[in-house]
C-alpha cells in the first residue's frame, strides 16, 4: 500500500489524536470527570496477546490480560522471526534475549523421502531467526507484570454499551439528548464475565484468543442481534428522540464470516529434550539453525525439523488430507438477555442499555483447541518410520522418543481470513481474525504486527476517547493490517501446497529451485518490506537495503510532527 494511500477516515482520526487538552471536558462516553487513558481488556495470553500487553506497558496504557488456561503448557514447535518483527523486538529491548534462545537461518533445505535434496533456498539476506515457540512465550511472559495477568479466566460473556453513533461530543450536542439512565453504564463500557463468576470491566476489549475465539463468536452474535433489532425497530424509532436510528447497526455480518473454520491438513508437533547426543543427532550441532523439510514419497505427509541452541530439535509432521473439512467444534452462541425494546423495560433492566452475550461451551471445542492432545498416540505410531535429516539412519521415532509426552500435540491447521475485525469497543487480533497455515511461518508474525499497529493507534488516542475516536482507531488498524494479512494468508496457502506430493507441487518446487537469485531475493524483499515499529518508543535503525513500507496511517502521524519512517537513518549492512 503506498504511503499516501490514507483514507479520509484515517486522516480525520489522526488529526484529532493526541490533540485533546488534558483538562478538556470529558467525552460523554464516561461519567467520570477525571481524564484518563482507556483500560484495555485483552482476552487471550498467547503470543499476540502478550506482545500487545508488553507494548501497552511501555505506552503506559492500563490493561488486564485474561487467559483461560490455569497453567502454562510449553507446547508447539519452532517459530521463524524475520525482519517483519525483529525491529519491533529491538525497540522493546527484547532482541538480545530472543537471539540468545534462537539460531539464524542461512538455508532452507527440502528433501525427498530418500533424503535426496530437492530444493536449497538461500536465506542469508533475511536475518531470520528460528526460536522454539515455548521459549518465545516464556520471554514474553517474563515481561508482563504478574498482577496484570489473570490465569484460569475463561470468558463466557461480555456486555458493552450499545454501539452508539461514533460522533464527537460537539456532534452529539446537536442531536436529541441522551437519557440520563444510559449514562450510568458509561463508567464501565465493557464488562466481561468469566466461567468462575468473576467480572472484569474496561473501556476496550481485544480478542486475542485464537482461531476458536470466544470473543469473536460473542461479537458476531451481537452484530447479528443489532442488525435484526435495527430492521424490526427502524420504523418505530425513526422519529423518536430517545433512540435515533443512527445508533443502530444496519450492515449484516458478511456470509463468509458465518462459515465455520475449515482445514485441509492436521499436524503433529513437538520439541525434544535439550542436550541431545550430538554423535547421534549430528545435524543438531552448529551455530545456525538446520532447517530441513521432507516430502513423503507416495504418501500424504511432509515433515520438518529445526535445530535449536540448546541442542534440541523442534519437529512437526503434517498430514495433507484429501479434501477440505470444517470443524464441528464451533461453539454455539446466543444472547443471554433479550434487548429491551421499550423505555420501561430498559429502565427496569439492571444492566441499563447493555448488550450481553454468553457462550454455551461444547465439549468438542475443548478437545479440538489449537494445542489439544487429540489422538497424539495414533499419529505418533503412523509416522514413526519417517526418515529425518538429523543424522545417519535416524527416523521420526528417534525424535519422538526424545520428546516428553506432554510436549507433543496434534492440531488442526485451520485457514480463514475474516472480514469483520471490530465492532463498538471490541476488536480482534491474531488468529481470531486471520488464521493462517503455518507452512510460511507467518501466523505468529502477523499477530505480533497486529499488536504493534493496534498499540500505536491506541497510544495516540486522546484521554477519555469517545466512541468515535475508538471506532476510527479500529478502522485505521484494519485498513493497515488487512491487506498485509491477506497477502500473508495467500502466501501461507500457496506454501502449504508446495509440500504436497503432486505433479503441480513437483513442478513448482523445480521452478523455485532453479530461479535466478535476483528473482528469489525480489520475492524475499516483497515478503519483508512491511516492518512496523511503534512511534512511542525510540525508533531503531533499519538494517535492510530495501526501505520499510510505512504504515497506512503514517501520513496522518506526519501531520502531528511524528515522523515514524523518515527517509534517512537507514543503517544499511554492506
XYZ file of C-alpha atoms in Angstrom, residues 57-547:
491
model
C 3.051 -1.484 29.341
C 5.683 0.576 27.507
C 2.998 3.020 26.337
C 1.677 3.396 29.911
C -1.807 2.320 28.852
C -3.670 0.355 31.576
C -4.583 -3.231 30.671
C -5.514 -6.652 32.033
C -4.778 -9.977 30.326
C -7.295 -12.800 30.843
C -6.024 -16.277 29.941
C -8.335 -19.288 30.119
C -5.567 -21.817 30.960
C -4.817 -22.332 34.628
C -1.131 -23.025 33.986
C 1.444 -22.671 31.230
C 1.843 -25.654 28.915
C 5.070 -25.417 26.843
C 3.594 -26.731 23.589
C 4.421 -26.060 19.970
C 7.337 -26.343 17.600
C 9.519 -23.618 16.079
C 8.720 -20.043 15.058
C 10.622 -18.081 12.418
C 11.141 -14.417 13.320
C 12.361 -12.278 10.452
C 12.740 -8.606 9.521
C 8.971 -8.167 9.836
C 9.146 -8.258 13.667
C 12.794 -8.124 14.774
C 12.967 -4.276 14.682
C 9.923 -4.161 16.970
C 11.549 -6.549 19.448
C 14.674 -4.381 19.344
C 12.525 -1.353 20.180
C 11.129 -3.281 23.158
C 14.613 -4.283 24.317
C 13.867 -7.994 23.832
C 16.063 -8.725 20.818
C 19.111 -9.852 22.817
C 17.009 -12.277 24.868
C 15.462 -13.698 21.716
C 18.779 -14.092 19.916
C 20.224 -15.985 22.894
C 17.438 -18.564 22.513
C 17.347 -18.583 18.701
C 19.532 -19.568 15.802
C 19.976 -17.740 12.488
C 18.678 -19.366 9.316
C 21.004 -19.387 6.326
C 19.471 -22.152 4.203
C 16.151 -23.890 3.797
C 16.540 -27.451 2.534
C 13.766 -29.606 1.069
C 14.413 -33.342 0.677
C 12.690 -36.340 -0.843
C 11.851 -39.216 1.467
C 15.119 -40.852 0.375
C 16.806 -37.688 1.711
C 17.813 -36.553 -1.751
C 17.889 -32.716 -1.937
C 15.004 -31.196 -3.919
C 15.387 -27.506 -3.066
C 18.080 -25.402 -1.456
C 16.862 -21.851 -0.706
C 19.226 -19.092 0.406
C 18.080 -17.114 3.480
C 21.350 -15.369 4.354
C 19.978 -11.916 3.471
C 16.833 -12.154 5.621
C 18.474 -12.128 9.081
C 15.757 -14.629 10.032
C 15.911 -16.322 13.426
C 14.213 -19.559 14.456
C 13.192 -19.972 18.081
C 11.207 -22.644 19.897
C 7.672 -21.423 20.472
C 7.776 -22.224 24.228
C 10.996 -20.202 24.573
C 9.494 -17.151 22.873
C 6.411 -17.476 25.025
C 8.471 -17.569 28.226
C 10.413 -14.452 27.170
C 7.214 -12.523 26.517
C 5.578 -13.816 29.696
C 8.513 -12.648 31.812
C 7.916 -9.045 30.715
C 4.241 -8.899 31.711
C 3.706 -7.973 35.382
C 2.072 -10.890 37.200
C -0.593 -8.647 38.716
C -1.841 -7.817 35.218
C -2.115 -11.432 34.009
C -5.084 -13.405 35.310
C -4.848 -17.145 34.676
C -7.802 -19.539 34.656
C -10.204 -16.859 33.404
C -12.406 -18.423 30.744
C -14.647 -15.714 29.320
C -18.248 -16.823 28.829
C -19.977 -13.495 28.166
C -19.433 -9.817 27.726
C -21.640 -6.761 27.765
C -20.915 -3.454 26.144
C -22.976 -0.325 25.993
C -24.690 -0.372 22.600
C -22.516 0.809 19.701
C -23.702 4.385 19.719
C -23.170 6.665 16.787
C -19.434 7.476 16.591
C -19.832 11.250 16.851
C -17.798 13.697 18.871
C -19.262 15.497 21.865
C -19.870 18.537 19.674
C -21.762 16.406 17.164
C -23.867 14.843 19.910
C -24.734 18.261 21.332
C -26.610 18.955 18.101
C -28.621 15.753 18.453
C -31.553 14.936 20.766
C -30.386 14.483 24.387
C -29.375 11.049 25.626
C -31.429 9.713 28.558
C -29.760 10.024 31.960
C -30.198 6.278 32.579
C -27.821 5.452 29.803
C -25.034 7.486 31.409
C -24.905 5.004 34.310
C -23.415 2.355 32.056
C -20.715 4.677 30.744
C -18.454 4.120 33.754
C -17.893 0.549 32.556
C -18.419 0.423 28.788
C -17.186 -3.214 28.661
C -17.971 -5.843 31.307
C -16.659 -9.417 30.992
C -17.974 -12.416 32.899
C -15.809 -15.499 33.389
C -16.838 -19.097 33.988
C -15.880 -18.846 37.673
C -18.299 -15.938 38.149
C -15.696 -13.162 38.274
C -16.222 -9.927 36.355
C -13.784 -7.517 34.717
C -14.573 -4.071 33.358
C -12.757 -1.838 30.921
C -13.088 0.563 28.021
C -11.748 -1.514 25.114
C -11.827 -5.278 24.605
C -9.213 -7.024 22.453
C -9.961 -10.597 21.418
C -6.587 -12.322 21.056
C -7.951 -15.745 21.960
C -7.046 -17.775 18.894
C -8.766 -19.436 15.964
C -11.752 -20.568 18.053
C -12.060 -17.128 19.597
C -14.859 -16.826 22.134
C -14.616 -13.059 21.775
C -15.223 -13.281 18.038
C -18.227 -15.570 18.429
C -19.791 -13.311 21.024
C -19.055 -10.204 18.984
C -20.549 -11.662 15.821
C -23.655 -12.651 17.727
C -24.034 -9.074 18.915
C -23.667 -7.790 15.351
C -26.348 -10.179 14.153
C -28.641 -9.198 17.014
C -28.126 -5.474 16.386
C -28.908 -5.914 12.712
C -32.093 -7.845 13.478
C -33.117 -5.237 16.043
C -32.488 -2.413 13.603
C -34.670 -3.998 10.927
C -37.532 -4.512 13.374
C -37.416 -1.144 15.081
C -36.351 1.372 12.469
C -39.940 2.263 11.581
C -40.926 2.526 15.230
C -37.981 4.649 16.315
C -37.182 6.699 13.249
C -38.979 9.751 14.639
C -38.103 9.099 18.262
C -35.774 11.407 20.132
C -34.940 8.689 22.635
C -33.022 6.340 20.330
C -32.150 7.830 16.929
C -31.828 5.236 14.181
C -28.187 6.156 13.583
C -27.357 4.407 16.881
C -28.132 1.016 15.355
C -26.153 -1.180 13.022
C -27.674 -1.687 9.583
C -24.981 -3.830 7.914
C -25.381 -7.580 8.437
C -22.439 -9.814 9.214
C -20.853 -10.980 5.923
C -21.849 -14.515 4.978
C -18.203 -15.569 4.812
C -17.761 -14.697 8.499
C -20.624 -17.031 9.398
C -18.945 -20.046 7.815
C -17.067 -22.450 10.114
C -13.299 -22.740 10.109
C -12.023 -25.189 7.513
C -8.807 -27.156 7.292
C -7.044 -29.346 4.723
C -4.340 -30.772 6.973
C -3.514 -31.802 10.527
C -0.174 -31.579 12.249
C 1.802 -33.336 14.975
C 4.301 -31.028 16.728
C 6.870 -31.325 19.473
C 10.336 -30.457 20.735
C 12.891 -32.922 22.043
C 14.602 -32.579 25.385
C 17.771 -30.436 25.291
C 21.346 -31.731 25.168
C 20.814 -34.433 22.570
C 23.727 -36.760 21.858
C 25.414 -34.875 19.009
C 27.255 -38.004 17.940
C 23.863 -39.462 17.030
C 21.995 -36.258 16.105
C 24.873 -34.792 14.132
C 22.863 -32.184 12.270
C 21.601 -30.648 15.512
C 25.068 -29.196 16.017
C 26.335 -25.870 14.696
C 25.767 -22.146 15.114
C 22.962 -21.860 12.556
C 19.511 -23.447 12.507
C 19.408 -26.553 10.341
C 16.024 -26.331 8.627
C 15.037 -29.480 6.779
C 11.686 -30.359 5.220
C 10.932 -33.782 3.765
C 8.259 -34.571 1.157
C 6.824 -38.061 1.573
C 7.029 -40.439 -1.386
C 3.553 -41.602 -2.399
C 2.100 -40.671 0.969
C 0.126 -37.581 2.074
C 2.740 -36.437 4.591
C 5.511 -33.881 4.867
C 7.676 -33.246 7.920
C 10.206 -30.668 9.095
C 12.977 -30.369 11.686
C 14.714 -27.327 13.208
C 17.864 -27.438 15.354
C 17.858 -25.220 18.467
C 20.661 -23.571 20.538
C 20.171 -25.954 23.487
C 20.954 -28.926 21.207
C 17.295 -29.889 20.930
C 15.207 -30.360 17.789
C 11.795 -28.893 17.079
C 9.802 -31.089 14.733
C 6.444 -31.239 13.017
C 4.653 -33.741 10.789
C 1.834 -32.572 8.516
C -0.819 -34.873 7.095
C -2.342 -33.447 3.900
C -5.973 -34.516 3.836
C -7.933 -35.362 0.724
C -10.444 -32.547 0.649
C -11.479 -29.651 2.859
C -13.030 -30.257 6.254
C -14.895 -27.997 8.647
C -14.534 -28.163 12.391
C -17.587 -29.345 14.300
C -16.232 -27.657 17.398
C -17.625 -24.203 16.749
C -19.285 -23.099 19.985
C -22.971 -22.238 19.931
C -23.785 -18.690 20.917
C -26.963 -16.997 21.958
C -27.952 -13.719 23.583
C -28.071 -14.152 27.350
C -30.598 -11.327 27.697
C -33.002 -10.050 25.049
C -32.515 -6.414 24.137
C -35.219 -4.394 25.963
C -37.353 -2.729 23.320
C -39.357 -0.311 25.447
C -38.241 2.530 27.704
C -39.974 0.924 30.682
C -38.249 -2.392 30.130
C -34.876 -0.725 29.678
C -35.204 1.364 32.802
C -36.055 -1.764 34.782
C -33.045 -3.654 33.425
C -30.158 -3.957 35.927
C -27.643 -3.626 33.095
C -29.006 -0.467 31.571
C -28.681 -0.476 27.807
C -26.117 -3.266 27.924
C -25.971 -5.936 25.269
C -24.859 -9.150 26.919
C -23.887 -12.381 25.191
C -22.886 -15.717 26.644
C -21.200 -18.804 25.299
C -22.569 -22.324 25.559
C -19.451 -24.446 25.669
C -19.305 -27.549 23.526
C -17.019 -30.237 24.888
C -15.744 -30.766 21.364
C -14.385 -27.224 21.322
C -12.108 -28.082 24.223
C -10.733 -31.243 22.641
C -10.014 -29.518 19.342
C -8.382 -26.394 20.725
C -5.259 -25.356 18.873
C -2.842 -27.218 21.152
C -5.072 -30.077 22.259
C -3.848 -33.683 22.743
C -6.364 -35.301 20.384
C -5.206 -38.654 19.003
C -1.499 -37.969 19.522
C -0.513 -41.583 20.139
C -2.186 -42.818 16.965
C -0.374 -40.327 14.748
C 2.954 -40.936 16.508
C 2.631 -44.585 15.560
C 1.726 -43.715 11.961
C 4.819 -41.558 11.380
C 7.426 -43.401 13.453
C 9.376 -44.762 10.455
C 9.664 -41.490 8.519
C 13.368 -40.680 7.881
C 14.638 -37.347 9.260
C 17.727 -35.345 8.170
C 19.145 -35.133 11.697
C 21.788 -37.847 11.420
C 22.540 -41.124 9.604
C 19.707 -43.636 9.777
C 17.516 -41.593 12.112
C 13.726 -41.897 11.988
C 10.920 -39.723 13.310
C 10.523 -42.195 16.174
C 14.028 -41.243 17.377
C 12.777 -37.669 17.844
C 9.501 -38.799 19.411
C 11.357 -40.962 21.931
C 13.459 -37.957 22.923
C 10.339 -35.797 23.419
C 8.337 -35.659 26.627
C 4.808 -36.930 26.003
C 3.226 -33.789 27.452
C 5.131 -31.689 24.905
C 3.605 -33.431 21.890
C 0.313 -32.232 20.480
C -1.834 -32.781 17.425
C -3.525 -29.761 15.888
C -5.832 -28.929 13.020
C -4.327 -26.399 10.616
C -7.328 -24.166 10.061
C -7.268 -21.406 7.462
C -9.583 -18.406 7.349
C -9.377 -14.660 6.801
C -12.287 -12.902 8.495
C -13.776 -9.692 7.104
C -15.133 -8.237 10.359
C -12.379 -7.225 12.782
C -14.175 -4.851 15.156
C -17.499 -3.522 16.342
C -18.232 -0.967 19.018
C -15.421 -1.157 21.584
C -14.354 -4.698 20.673
C -11.524 -5.524 18.254
C -9.848 -8.787 17.188
C -6.158 -9.641 16.878
C -4.077 -12.522 15.510
C -5.678 -15.889 14.763
C -9.019 -14.520 15.963
C -9.281 -12.537 12.714
C -6.789 -14.248 10.378
C -5.873 -17.914 10.854
C -3.036 -18.926 8.520
C -1.444 -22.221 7.583
C 1.927 -22.445 9.389
C 3.850 -23.522 6.273
C 5.157 -19.996 5.617
C 5.749 -19.233 9.293
C 3.665 -16.063 9.157
C 0.889 -16.696 11.706
C 2.730 -15.565 14.850
C 4.446 -12.800 12.876
C 1.061 -11.438 11.785
C -0.222 -11.439 15.383
C 2.877 -9.547 16.577
C 2.442 -6.988 13.794
C -1.236 -6.611 14.718
C -0.168 -5.803 18.266
C 2.332 -3.193 17.068
C -0.154 -1.309 14.892
C -3.042 -1.518 17.360
C -0.922 -0.345 20.317
C 0.425 2.566 18.266
C -3.071 3.737 17.402
C -4.307 3.309 20.980
C -1.362 5.349 22.213
C -2.392 8.296 20.036
C -5.966 8.288 21.271
C -6.879 11.369 23.318
C -7.598 10.959 27.016
C -11.167 9.844 27.659
C -11.656 8.875 23.990
C -15.140 8.967 22.568
C -16.644 6.047 20.704
C -15.861 7.929 17.510
C -12.168 8.095 18.458
C -12.090 4.373 19.210
C -14.007 3.434 16.080
C -11.702 5.463 13.868
C -8.642 3.904 15.512
C -10.053 0.426 14.837
C -10.812 1.411 11.235
C -7.231 2.624 10.753
C -5.964 -0.631 12.315
C -7.941 -2.818 9.929
C -7.112 -0.628 6.951
C -3.408 -1.025 7.637
C -3.367 -4.684 8.601
C -5.971 -6.336 6.386
C -4.053 -6.066 3.051
C -0.882 -7.383 4.696
C -2.766 -10.187 6.433
C -4.420 -11.082 3.136
C -1.024 -11.255 1.429
C 0.374 -13.418 4.248
C -2.721 -15.632 4.142
C -2.319 -16.223 0.401
C 1.422 -16.874 0.742
C 0.751 -19.397 3.512
C -1.903 -21.107 1.406
C 0.475 -21.428 -1.556
C 3.327 -22.682 0.621
C 1.080 -25.320 2.168
C 0.562 -26.860 -1.266
C 4.277 -26.663 -2.034
C 4.856 -29.529 0.418
C 2.278 -31.809 -1.173
C 3.054 -34.755 -3.417
C 1.503 -33.820 -6.758
C 2.747 -33.009 -10.240
C 1.890 -29.337 -9.755
C 3.820 -29.179 -6.474
C 6.745 -31.017 -8.037
C 6.763 -28.559 -10.935
C 6.676 -25.518 -8.626
C 9.494 -26.899 -6.481
C 11.616 -27.484 -9.576
C 10.973 -23.953 -10.825
C 11.781 -22.412 -7.432
C 14.988 -24.380 -7.103
C 16.175 -23.043 -10.467
C 15.113 -19.429 -10.009
C 17.848 -16.869 -10.610
C 18.984 -15.485 -7.262
C 17.864 -11.974 -8.089
C 14.269 -13.172 -8.529
C 14.378 -15.083 -5.235
C 15.760 -12.007 -3.470
C 12.991 -9.898 -5.000
C 10.444 -12.347 -3.560
C 12.067 -12.027 -0.118
C 12.106 -8.220 -0.424
C 8.378 -8.246 -1.059
C 7.765 -10.546 1.911
C 9.721 -8.402 4.360
C 9.147 -4.820 3.226
C 6.441 -4.463 5.894
C 8.407 -3.931 9.123
C 6.289 -1.913 11.561
C 7.686 -0.043 14.532
C 5.814 1.967 17.150
C 6.074 5.733 17.466
C 6.029 5.844 21.296
C 9.439 4.152 21.589
C 12.778 5.292 20.106
C 12.989 4.131 16.546
C 15.792 1.677 15.711
C 17.828 1.982 12.546
C 16.695 -0.288 9.749
C 19.277 -2.834 8.612
C 17.762 -3.647 5.249
C 18.690 -2.479 1.785
C 15.020 -2.029 0.936
C 13.298 0.778 2.898
